[in-house]
Backbone as a ProteinNet text record, in pm:
[ID]
protein_1_A
[PRIMARY]
MAINWFKYSAPSTFYGLAGKMVPWFSWSAAIFFVAGLYLGFFVAPTDVQQGEAYRIMFIHVPASILSMFIYLVMAGYAALGLIFNTRLSSMMASALAPTGALLAFLSLWTGALWGKPMWGSWWVWDARLTSELILLFLYIGFIALHASIEDPRRADRASALLAIIGSVNVPIIYFSVQWWNTLHQGATIKFTGTSMHEVMQQGLLAMLLAVWLYAIAMTLIRVRSIILERESKTQWVAELIEVKR
[TERTIARY]
3162	3081.9	3069.6	3124.4	3089.6	2952.7	2926.1	2786.5	2787.2	2672.7	2656.6	2548.4	2626.2	2575	2475.5	2507.4	2443.8	2295.4	2269.8	2130.7	2052.3	2106.9	2031.8	1990.8	2042	2003.3	1860.9	1795.7	1661.4	1570.5	1459.9	1384.9	1321.5	1286.6	1232	1322.1	1445.6	1562.1	1604.8	1621.4	1649.1	1543.3	1417	1306.6	1325.5	1367	1386.9	1523.4	1625	1749.6	1734.9	1641.3	1621.7	1539.1	1443.1	1380.6	1472.2	1549.3	1664.1	1746.9	1773.7	1881.8	1793.5	1681.1	1616.3	1621.6	1590.6	1625.6	1742.3	1841.4	1980	2032	1974.2	2013.2	1931.5	1803.5	1711.9	1783.9	1784.3	1843.6	1980.5	2074.4	2191.7	2175.2	2093.5	2068.6	2012.6	1931.6	1864.2	1965.7	2064.8	2184.5	2254.8	2293.1	2378.2	2316.3	2205	2112.7	2118.5	2074.4	2079.9	2230.6	2317.8	2458.4	2492.4	2494.3	2534.7	2451.5	2330.5	2243.5	2298.2	2306	2382.1	2511.8	2591.6	2729.6	2714.5	2641.1	2635.3	2558.6	2450.2	2356.1	2387.9	2459.2	2468.5	2615.5	2712.3	2837.7	2942.2	2916.4	3007.2	2982	3123.6	3134.3	3062.9	3032.7	2979.5	3075.3	3042.1	3132.7	3172.4	3297.8	3349.6	3274.9	3280.4	3220.6	3068.2	3026.5	2864.5	2781.9	2852.5	2754.6	2696	2562.9	2494.4	2427.2	2420.6	2351.8	2421.2	2534.2	2626.1	2567.2	2495.7	2467.1	2363.1	2315.6	2235.3	2286.3	2441.1	2535.1	2523.2	2487.2	2486.1	2372.3	2284.8	2160.4	2185.3	2244.3	2266.3	2365.2	2467	2596.1	2565.2	2518.8	2476.5	2363.1	2279	2160.8	2211.1	2310.5	2366	2453.3	2526.5	2635.7	2554.1	2474.1	2386.7	2307.3	2234.8	2154.2	2230.7	2362.7	2440.5	2472.5	2520.3	2565	2449.3	2337.9	2205.5	2189.9	2203.6	2160.5	2265.7	2392	2491.1	2463.6	2422.2	2387.4	2267.8	2176.2	2049	2064.7	2133.3	2180.4	2282.4	2342.4	2409.4	2341.9	2235	2122.6	2051.2	2006.7	1927.6	1999.5	2129.6	2212.4	2220	2253.8	2271.7	2123.1	2023.3	1887	1849.4	1910.7	1909.9	1994	2103.4	2214.8	2171.3	2164.9	2149.1	2014.5	1919.6	1776.5	1766.8	1816.1	1814.1	1692.4	1589.3	1473.2	1510.8	1588.1	1619	1673.8	1763.8	1842.4	1757.3	1655.9	1572.4	1479.2	1444.1	1358.8	1432	1569.3	1642.4	1648.5	1668.5	1677	1543.6	1425.8	1304.9	1290.8	1355.7	1337.2	1417.4	1524.8	1623.5	1579.8	1516.1	1479.4	1377	1280.6	1207.5	1307.1	1408.8	1482	1585.4	1641.2	1707.1	1654.6	1523.1	1447.9	1427.9	1397.1	1381.9	1489.2	1621.5	1761.5	1786.2	1749.5	1774.1	1683.1	1553.4	1475.1	1527.9	1568.9	1626.1	1743.6	1819.2	1958.1	1908.4	1821	1782	1720.3	1607	1557.4	1640.6	1745.5	1833.7	1942.3	1958.4	2059.7	2006.4	1856.7	1806.4	1813	1777.7	1788	1923.4	2021.6	2157.9	2192.6	2152.8	2181.6	2143.9	2015.7	1943.9	2032.3	2061.7	2163.8	2304.3	2333.6	2506.9	2479.8	2390.9	2407.4	2280.5	2193.8	2092.7	1979.3	1957.7	1867.4	1844.7	1712.1	1683.2	1722	1748.6	1761.2	1857	1974.1	2034.7	2070.1	2069.6	2080.1	2241.3	2295.5	2420.3	2444	2566	2586.1	2541.3	2596.5	2572.7	2412.2	2363.1	2206.6	2141.5	2163.2	2082.7	2113	2231.1	2260	2190.2	2191.1	2123.3	1971.7	1929.9	1776.5	1742.5	1839.7	1820.7	1810.3	1897.2	1894.1	1767.9	1716	1555.6	1463.3	1486.2	1392.1	1405.4	1544.2	1560.8	1517.3	1511.7	1467.5	1310	1248.3	1107.4	1059.2	1144.8	1125.7	1117	1224.9	1248.9	1151.9	1093.8	953.7	844.5	825.1	702.2	674.5	812.2	813.2	790.2	847.5	827.7	673.2	626	484.8	395.7	424.1	343.1	332.2	399.9	421	361.2	256.2	197.1	279.7	341.2	415.7	550.2	566	684.8	814.7	820.3	962.8	1002.7	880.7	898.5	944.1	866.4	906.5	1030	1093.1	1231.4	1330.2	1303.1	1400.7	1404.1	1276.8	1258.2	1320.6	1283.1	1340.8	1496	1549.3	1681.4	1779.7	1725.7	1784.6	1797.1	1682.3	1680.3	1779.8	1779.3	1895.1	2035.1	2051.7	2193.5	2237.7	2156.6	2170.4	2187.9	2114.1	2122.5	2223.8	2297.5	2402.3	2538.8	2523.5	2624.4	2605.9	2483	2462.3	2546.5	2573.1	2634.3	2776.1	2878.5	2991.2	2987.2	2888.6	2875.5	2836.1	2747.1	2708.1	2860.2	2930.4	3047.2	3144.4	3178.4	3296.3	3249.9	3107.4	3069.2	3138	3171.2	3257.1	3389.9	3454.1	3594	3569.7	3481.2	3473.1	3408.9	3339.4	3279.7	3292.3	3286	3277.2	3162.5	3127.1	2991.3	3001	2873.3	2866.9	2878.5	2853.3	2872.6	2993	3024.3	3150.9	3186.9	3336.4	3395.1	3374.7	3444.5	3397.5	3417	3321.2	3307.6	3394.8	3372.4	3462.3	3561.2	3691.4	3813	3895.6	3974.5	4054.4	4178.4	4218.8	4348.5	4318.5	4404.3	4411.2	4279.9	4184.1	4071	4096.4	4028.6	4040.7	3909.2	3816.9	3696.5	3733.5	3675.5	3691.4	3652.1	3747.2	3716.6	3595.4	3521.3	3373.5	3285	3300.4	3229.8	3238.6	3351.3	3403.1	3325.1	3342.7	3264.1	3121.1	3060.9	2910.3	2878.8	2944.9	2911.4	2947.5	3030.9	3065.5	2943.9	2896.4	2794.9	2675.6	2644.8	2526.6	2510.8	2651.7	2663.4	2635.1	2690.1	2673.5	2514.1	2465.9	2306.3	2216.6	2259.7	2156.7	2190.6	2311.5	2353.6	2292	2297.6	2214.7	2069.7	2006.4	1876.6	1841	1922.4	1893	1884.5	1973.8	1977.2	1857	1808.6	1686.5	1567.1	1542.6	1442.6	1426.6	1548.5	1548	1510.9	1553.9	1510.3	1372.8	1307.2	1180.8	1082.6	1155.3	1080.9	1073.5	1199.3	1216.8	1134	1112.3	1044.3	895	840.9	702	710	822.8	803.2	808.9	897.5	919.4	774.5	711.4	547.8	462.1	481.7	390.4	423.1	539.9	574.5	569.6	587.3	595.2	450.5	371.9	226.5	157.6	199.3	122.7	219.5	340.6	412	363.7	415.2	368.7	437.4	546.4	623.2	555.2	499.3	423.7	307	231.3	111.9	127	233.5	275.6	296.1	370.9	404.9	288.6	177.5	58.9	-21.5	-24.8	-73.8	-33.6	88.7	173	134.6	127.9	117	-43.1	-114.6	-283.3	-291.5
-69.3	-187.2	-118	-200.1	-140.5	-133.5	-29.9	-1.9	-59	-145.6	-201.3	-100.2	-6.8	82.1	41.7	-95	-136.6	-162.7	-209.3	-212	-95.2	25.7	159.6	190.9	86.3	102.5	44.7	-19.7	-69.7	63.8	82.3	182.8	190.6	56.8	44.5	102.2	70.1	106.7	255.4	284	435.4	538.7	479.3	589.7	643.4	547.8	582.2	673.8	620.4	695.4	829	873.4	996.2	1072.7	1025.1	1075.3	1144.5	1079.1	1121.1	1220.1	1242.6	1333.8	1469.8	1471.7	1583.6	1701.6	1673.6	1780.7	1844.4	1777.2	1823.8	1903.1	1836	1930.9	2060.7	2055.8	2182.4	2269.7	2243.7	2348.9	2401.3	2311.3	2353.1	2449.4	2438.9	2513	2647.8	2653.2	2775.3	2846.2	2801.1	2885.7	2932.2	2874.6	2918.5	3027.1	2997.9	3108.7	3234.5	3228.4	3367.5	3412.3	3340.3	3386.7	3460.5	3369.7	3433.4	3543.4	3565.8	3662.8	3787.1	3779.1	3869.3	3941.8	3850.2	3886	3950.4	3899.3	3929.2	4082.9	4092.3	4214.6	4322	4301.7	4404	4419.7	4321.3	4332.6	4367.2	4313.1	4312.4	4459.7	4517	4621	4654.5	4787.7	4807.5	4793.3	4735.4	4711.2	4824.2	4861.6	4982.7	5013.2	4883.1	4898.1	4867.3	4778.4	4756.5	4800.1	4880.5	4926.7	4831.9	4859.8	4768.5	4653.7	4681.6	4573.1	4432.5	4420.2	4315.8	4219.4	4263.7	4186.9	4072.5	4066.2	3966.1	3847	3876.2	3752.2	3636.3	3701.8	3593.7	3483.2	3522.8	3433.2	3374.1	3447.2	3405.6	3291	3326.1	3229.1	3087.1	3083.6	2955.2	2885.1	2945.6	2887.8	2838.9	2912	2856.9	2736.3	2763	2650.4	2511.4	2520.5	2405.3	2348.6	2445.6	2404.5	2298.1	2321.2	2249.7	2118.1	2128.9	2013.4	1932.7	1974.9	1870.5	1787.2	1844.5	1787.9	1656.1	1696.1	1588.4	1468.7	1502.2	1408.4	1333	1409	1339.7	1253.8	1288.8	1197.6	1088.1	1094.1	988.2	880.5	928.6	851.9	781.9	841	798.7	674.5	724.3	628.7	480.6	488.3	383	307.6	374.9	302	248.9	306	231.5	123.2	117.9	21.5	-126.1	-67.9	-173.4	-184	-139.1	-157.7	-142.2	-45.6	-20.7	101.1	50.5	135.4	262.2	259.7	385.1	483.9	444.3	518.1	611.2	539.9	634.8	702.2	667	755.1	876.6	861.4	986.3	1081.9	1026.2	1118.6	1193.3	1108.8	1200	1292.9	1275.1	1357.6	1504.4	1471.2	1580.2	1672.3	1634.5	1706.1	1833.4	1851.8	1966.1	2071.7	2030.8	2127.8	2182.4	2106.2	2135.6	2253.3	2222.6	2322.5	2453.9	2448.4	2557.7	2654.4	2600.1	2665.8	2712.6	2638	2681.2	2817.1	2814.5	2906.1	3036.5	3015.6	3133.5	3189.8	3100.5	3140.9	3237.3	3204.1	3284.9	3422.3	3410.4	3502.9	3632.2	3579	3645.8	3721.8	3630.3	3689	3811.8	3800.4	3893.9	4030.9	4010.3	4123.9	4192.2	4122.1	4157.5	4217.6	4147.4	4177.1	4325	4347.2	4485.2	4612.7	4630.1	4761.2	4745.1	4623	4589.5	4604.9	4549.5	4536.3	4613.3	4678.3	4750	4666.6	4551.4	4452.9	4342.7	4299.6	4190.1	4064	4037.7	3920.4	3956.6	3876.1	3870.2	3706.1	3685.8	3550.5	3524.5	3537.2	3509.1	3353.7	3304.4	3156.8	3096.7	3174.5	3095.7	3120.3	3223.4	3242	3149.6	3130	3031.4	2891.3	2857.2	2709	2684.4	2782.4	2767.8	2749.1	2841.1	2816.6	2673.6	2625	2490.3	2385.4	2413.1	2331.4	2328.4	2451	2450.1	2387.5	2372.5	2316.2	2141	2115.5	1963.4	1927.4	1998.9	1971.4	1944.1	2055.6	2049.3	1915.4	1889.1	1783.7	1643	1636.9	1516	1499.3	1602.2	1590.8	1555	1616.4	1609.6	1456.6	1427.1	1279.2	1180	1186.3	1070.2	1085.4	1202.7	1210.5	1160.3	1149.6	1126	970.8	881.7	764.7	683.1	600	558.6	458.6	371.4	266.5	331.2	321.7	379	328.2	206.5	141.8	197	183.8	262.4	404.4	480.2	626.8	649.9	566.4	579.1	546.9	460.8	421.6	546.9	578.7	697.5	823.2	862.9	987.1	978.5	849.3	836.8	878	824.4	827.1	1004.5	1050.5	1202.6	1281.2	1234.4	1291	1295.2	1152.8	1122	1213.5	1203.2	1264.9	1427.7	1474.3	1626.5	1665.2	1567.6	1624.2	1665.5	1653.5	1710.1	1876.9	1921.4	2056.9	2116.6	2059.4	2117.2	2161.7	2092.6	2148	2259.5	2252.2	2369.4	2497.3	2488.8	2613.9	2645	2538	2595.2	2659.3	2617	2655.4	2747.7	2790.7	2884.2	3011.8	3066.1	3208.1	3193.9	3083.5	3049.2	3016.8	2954.8	2895.2	3015.1	3098.6	3197.3	3350.8	3448.9	3579.1	3606.2	3605.8	3649.3	3760.9	3819.3	3932.1	3892.3	3761.3	3684.5	3715.9	3743.5	3770.7	3616.4	3610.6	3477	3420.7	3315.8	3260.4	3344.3	3345.6	3415	3363.8	3235.7	3147.9	3107.5	3141.5	3081.1	3036.8	2926.9	2872.2	2962.3	3009.3	3115.9	3213.1	3327.7	3453.2	3548	3519.2	3603.3	3747.9	3825.1	3971.6	4012.9	3909.5	3958.2	3979.7	4061.9	4094.6	3976	3985.2	3844	3842	3936.8	3922.8	3886.1	3921.5	3881	3745.2	3673.4	3538.1	3464.5	3510.1	3429.6	3422	3544.6	3544.2	3425.3	3446.6	3371.3	3205.5	3158.7	3046.1	2994.9	3073	3038.1	3030.8	3105.3	3101.4	2974.5	2938.6	2834.4	2685.4	2713.4	2587.1	2563.1	2682.4	2680	2627.5	2653.4	2614.7	2460.2	2429.9	2273.2	2198.5	2248	2174.1	2162.3	2288.3	2297.7	2182.7	2179.4	2082.8	1954	1910.6	1771.1	1748	1850.2	1849.3	1835.2	1905.5	1885.5	1754.9	1705.4	1567.7	1479.6	1456.9	1373.8	1358.3	1496.1	1488.3	1436.1	1483.1	1426.1	1302.5	1221.7	1097.6	1011.2	1034.9	973.1	952.4	1067.2	1075.8	980.7	985.3	888.9	766.6	711.8	585.9	546.5	614.6	586.3	566.6	632.8	601.3	509.6	476.3	349	217.7	246.3	91.4	79	146.6	152.5	38.8	-61.3	-209.5	-307.4	-269.5	-352.9	-352.8	-455.2	-461.9	-373.6	-326.2	-241.6	-101.3	-53	82.7	60.3	-57.9	-79.8	-91.2	-141.7	-147.2	-4.3	77.1	194.1	301.8	273.5	360.4	312.5	183.7	156.3	206.6	212.2	263.4	411	474.8	635.1	654.5	561.1	569.6	555.1
-7554.4	-7630.6	-7786	-7878.9	-8010.2	-8064	-8126.6	-8185	-8330.5	-8336	-8463.4	-8541.4	-8625.6	-8713.4	-8806.2	-8868.6	-8976.9	-8943.4	-8813.4	-8782.2	-8800.2	-8792.7	-8828.3	-8974.9	-9054.9	-9197.6	-9219.8	-9112.2	-9131.9	-9085.3	-9173.6	-9117.6	-8983.6	-8931.7	-8816.5	-8691.4	-8703.9	-8604.8	-8626.6	-8755.7	-8758.3	-8738.6	-8742.1	-8679.2	-8535.5	-8453.7	-8315.5	-8309.3	-8373	-8370.9	-8412.8	-8536.8	-8588.8	-8484.8	-8411.3	-8322.9	-8213	-8165.7	-8044.4	-8119.1	-8248.3	-8297.2	-8300.7	-8372.7	-8389.7	-8295.9	-8168.2	-8082.5	-8060	-8078.9	-8061.3	-8190.1	-8304.8	-8434.4	-8437.3	-8406.8	-8390.1	-8310.5	-8188.1	-8082.2	-8129.7	-8160.5	-8217	-8322	-8438.9	-8541.2	-8497.4	-8407.1	-8351.2	-8284.1	-8207.1	-8154.7	-8257.2	-8331.7	-8455	-8539.8	-8565	-8643.7	-8561.3	-8425.5	-8339.7	-8356.3	-8321.6	-8334	-8457.7	-8580.6	-8687.5	-8748.3	-8718.9	-8768.3	-8688	-8530.9	-8479.6	-8501.3	-8522.7	-8584.6	-8721	-8811	-8940.9	-8951.1	-8884.5	-8895	-8793.6	-8692.9	-8573	-8532.8	-8560.3	-8520.3	-8645.2	-8733.3	-8876.8	-8913.1	-8966.2	-9001	-9148	-9190.6	-9311.7	-9415.9	-9521.2	-9645.9	-9719.3	-9737	-9794.7	-9937.2	-10019.4	-10164.1	-10171.9	-10088.5	-10120.4	-9996.6	-9908.1	-9787.5	-9715.5	-9675.4	-9592.4	-9675.2	-9797.1	-9870.2	-9893	-9844.3	-9840.6	-9758.7	-9627.2	-9536.6	-9589.1	-9693.1	-9748.2	-9762.3	-9784.8	-9790.7	-9683.2	-9575.3	-9445.9	-9464.6	-9543.4	-9572.8	-9705.1	-9810.1	-9949.6	-9964.3	-9907.6	-9940.6	-9887.7	-9738	-9684.1	-9770.5	-9797.8	-9876.8	-9996.9	-10094.6	-10199.3	-10199.7	-10095.5	-10070.4	-10033.6	-9948.7	-9900.4	-10015.6	-10081.3	-10187.8	-10288.8	-10315.6	-10404.8	-10327.8	-10205.7	-10115.8	-10090.5	-10060.9	-10039.5	-10165.6	-10273.6	-10394.8	-10416.1	-10393.6	-10408.7	-10310.9	-10181.4	-10085.6	-10130.7	-10174.6	-10215.3	-10331.6	-10424.8	-10538.6	-10499.3	-10410.6	-10352	-10269.7	-10203.3	-10129.3	-10223.9	-10345.4	-10451.2	-10528	-10549.4	-10628.9	-10526.3	-10400.8	-10313.9	-10326.4	-10326	-10332.8	-10451.6	-10552.8	-10695.3	-10705.8	-10638.6	-10692	-10580	-10462.6	-10369.6	-10311.9	-10370	-10329.3	-10196.3	-10129.5	-9989.3	-9969.5	-9887.1	-9867	-9806	-9688.5	-9617.9	-9709.9	-9806.3	-9884.3	-9979.9	-10031.2	-10106.4	-10021.3	-9907.3	-9817.8	-9789.3	-9759.2	-9729.2	-9856	-9968.2	-10084.5	-10090	-10080.8	-10078.3	-9962.9	-9842.4	-9732.1	-9773.2	-9835.1	-9853.8	-9963.4	-10061.5	-10159.8	-10106.7	-10041.5	-10011.9	-9958.7	-9872.7	-9783.8	-9888.9	-9983.1	-10087.7	-10184	-10223.3	-10284.3	-10235.1	-10103.2	-10030.7	-10030.2	-10018.8	-10009.3	-10141.8	-10251.3	-10397	-10425.2	-10370	-10388.8	-10286	-10168.2	-10096.3	-10159	-10215.2	-10301	-10393.3	-10488.1	-10612.3	-10551.1	-10446.4	-10391.4	-10341.6	-10241.8	-10193.9	-10283.8	-10389.3	-10472	-10564	-10587.3	-10651.3	-10558.2	-10444.4	-10338.8	-10339.7	-10345.1	-10342.2	-10465.3	-10600.5	-10690.5	-10763.3	-10708.4	-10729.6	-10708.7	-10608.5	-10581	-10622.4	-10652.9	-10707.6	-10855.3	-10926.7	-11073.4	-11128.9	-11050.1	-11110.1	-11157.9	-11132.1	-11192.9	-11102.6	-11088.7	-11019.4	-11057.3	-11192.9	-11267.5	-11379.1	-11402.2	-11532.3	-11560	-11691.6	-11743.6	-11724.5	-11607.9	-11570.6	-11562.6	-11585.7	-11589.5	-11447.9	-11336.4	-11224.1	-11176.4	-11207.5	-11179.4	-11234.6	-11387	-11465	-11419.1	-11385.1	-11344.7	-11205.2	-11112.6	-10970.7	-10997.5	-11104.9	-11139	-11188.2	-11270.9	-11336	-11194.8	-11099	-10981.3	-10903.8	-10905.1	-10831	-10915.7	-11045.7	-11128.6	-11128.3	-11109.8	-11083.2	-10945	-10843.8	-10720.8	-10747.4	-10799.5	-10817.1	-10907.2	-11018.8	-11106.3	-11009.3	-10928.8	-10854.1	-10761.4	-10697	-10609.7	-10685.4	-10800.6	-10876.7	-10951.6	-11000.8	-11063.5	-10967.9	-10851.9	-10707.4	-10671.4	-10701.6	-10622.4	-10749.9	-10890.6	-10981.7	-11007.2	-10928.8	-10956.3	-10834.5	-10849.8	-10728.9	-10636.2	-10712.4	-10666.3	-10606.2	-10475.5	-10402.6	-10490.6	-10492	-10536.1	-10693.2	-10780	-10902.7	-10904.6	-10812.9	-10797.4	-10742.7	-10630.2	-10607.1	-10736	-10808.7	-10912.3	-11033.2	-11072.6	-11150.8	-11130.6	-10995.6	-10935.9	-10901.3	-10874.5	-10851.5	-10985.2	-11103.4	-11219.4	-11261.1	-11217.6	-11262.1	-11159.5	-11043.5	-10934.7	-10976.7	-11014.4	-11068.5	-11185	-11296.7	-11418.7	-11371.9	-11274.1	-11262.8	-11176.1	-11117.7	-11052	-11124.7	-11247.5	-11333.3	-11311.5	-11280.6	-11295	-11179.2	-11067.9	-10962.5	-10978.7	-11023	-11065	-11175	-11256.2	-11332.7	-11244.5	-11161	-11051.7	-11000.6	-10955	-10859.7	-10961	-11072.8	-11165.4	-11253.4	-11258.7	-11357.9	-11361.3	-11248.5	-11236.9	-11278.5	-11299	-11341.6	-11483.5	-11538.3	-11677.4	-11782.6	-11728.6	-11806.6	-11741.2	-11818.7	-11792.1	-11726.3	-11582.8	-11541.4	-11456.5	-11424.6	-11347	-11198.8	-11168.9	-11029.8	-10977.9	-10823.7	-10793.7	-10768.4	-10730.5	-10713	-10578.5	-10534.8	-10385.3	-10274.2	-10203.8	-10092.6	-9983.1	-9939.3	-9857.7	-9903.2	-9858	-9901.6	-9782.6	-9827.1	-9699.3	-9673.2	-9780	-9763.7	-9853.8	-9802.2	-9863.9	-9875.2	-9782.8	-9792.3	-9738	-9779.9	-9739.4	-9640.9	-9621.3	-9554	-9409	-9338.3	-9189.5	-9117.3	-9013	-8916.4	-8880.6	-8830	-8783.8	-8893.7	-9010.6	-9124.9	-9150.4	-9135.5	-9143.8	-9045.5	-8920.5	-8802.3	-8830.6	-8857.4	-8888.5	-9005.2	-9099.2	-9219	-9214.8	-9113.3	-9096.7	-8988.3	-8889.1	-8815.4	-8884.3	-8964.6	-9051.5	-9138.8	-9207.4	-9272.8	-9185.4	-9051.7	-8973.2	-8927.4	-8917.3	-8868.9	-8975	-9105.3	-9217.2	-9234.1	-9209.7	-9237.8	-9124.3	-8996.6	-8873.1	-8907.3	-8954.9	-8991.4	-9093.9	-9189.5	-9313.3	-9251	-9149.7	-9096.3	-9029.9	-8938.2	-8836.5	-8932.6	-9037.9	-9113.5	-9192.7	-9230.1	-9312.3	-9213.6	-9095.7	-9016.3	-8963.9	-8951.7	-8934.1	-9045.5	-9162.5	-9278	-9309.1	-9278.3	-9310.5	-9203.2	-9094.5	-9001.5	-9051.2	-9086	-9162.3	-9286.3	-9357.4	-9492.7	-9430.8	-9339.7	-9297.7	-9243.3	-9162.4	-9111.5	-9215.4	-9323.4	-9434.1	-9507.5	-9557.4	-9618.4	-9541.1	-9392.6	-9323.6	-9252.8	-9315.2	-9232.3	-9198.3	-9298.7	-9263.5	-9194	-9154.6	-9056.3	-8929.2	-8844	-8726.7	-8621.7	-8654.1	-8562.3	-8562.6	-8667.7	-8669.2	-8602.3	-8636.6	-8539.1	-8416.8	-8340.3	-8205.2	-8174.5	-8261	-8219	-8209.8	-8299	-8272.6	-8159	-8126	-8016	-7878.8	-7889.4	-7752	-7737.6	-7860.4	-7844.3	-7790.9	-7837.9	-7778.9	-7637.6
[MASK]
+++++++++++++++++++++++++++++++++++++++++++++++++++++++++++++++++++++++++++++++++++++++++++++++++++++++++++++++++++++++++++++++++++++++++++++++++++++++++++++++++++++++++++++++++++++++++++++++++++++++++++++++++++++++++++++++++++++++++++++++++++++

């Protein structure tokens, strides 16, 4: 039997679907976190040039990649909500922002921990570091702007414009090491020609998948809360609360 996926574009039906998916993504994320951290911190060999300090990579790289990817997804949902006036799209954009901000912060923090022994400094105004910092500010700006406007629909439209304009920063982050002479190293994950040890690759990919699954789980949990808040005056929410009582 074919599934009518369009029906899940309504907040009332997506709420139930999200609730069913949360445990699957949460447990999967936990499993991959354990596997990735074990491979990265206990199995992977010591790097010849960077010593043990390189192990921060197993947290820094996934956080950096997902902070950029989540922003693009957030901007995409915001654009859909702005263009087609779809409520769930705007709710998803709002749900993604805190997780993206957290990962951008983790990227900067772990980058500082990695940069101190490598560069001799916690922070340099490097092109990639600076553009990643701007990404964090864009996330915070999106959240703050949305919270500052009482009318949810107006807040959705205003924050969507900021998200769409800010998406220009993502390719700047990604290509900064190619466009400018920076201290930051090039791409860690490569599809071909990588010299990284096999166990390092496995640990890094496991952590990347873990962070991705975690981001989905947290977004689903958060969007369920947003749906209940936005739909609090509807009959289906009233019936849901009555059933839980």
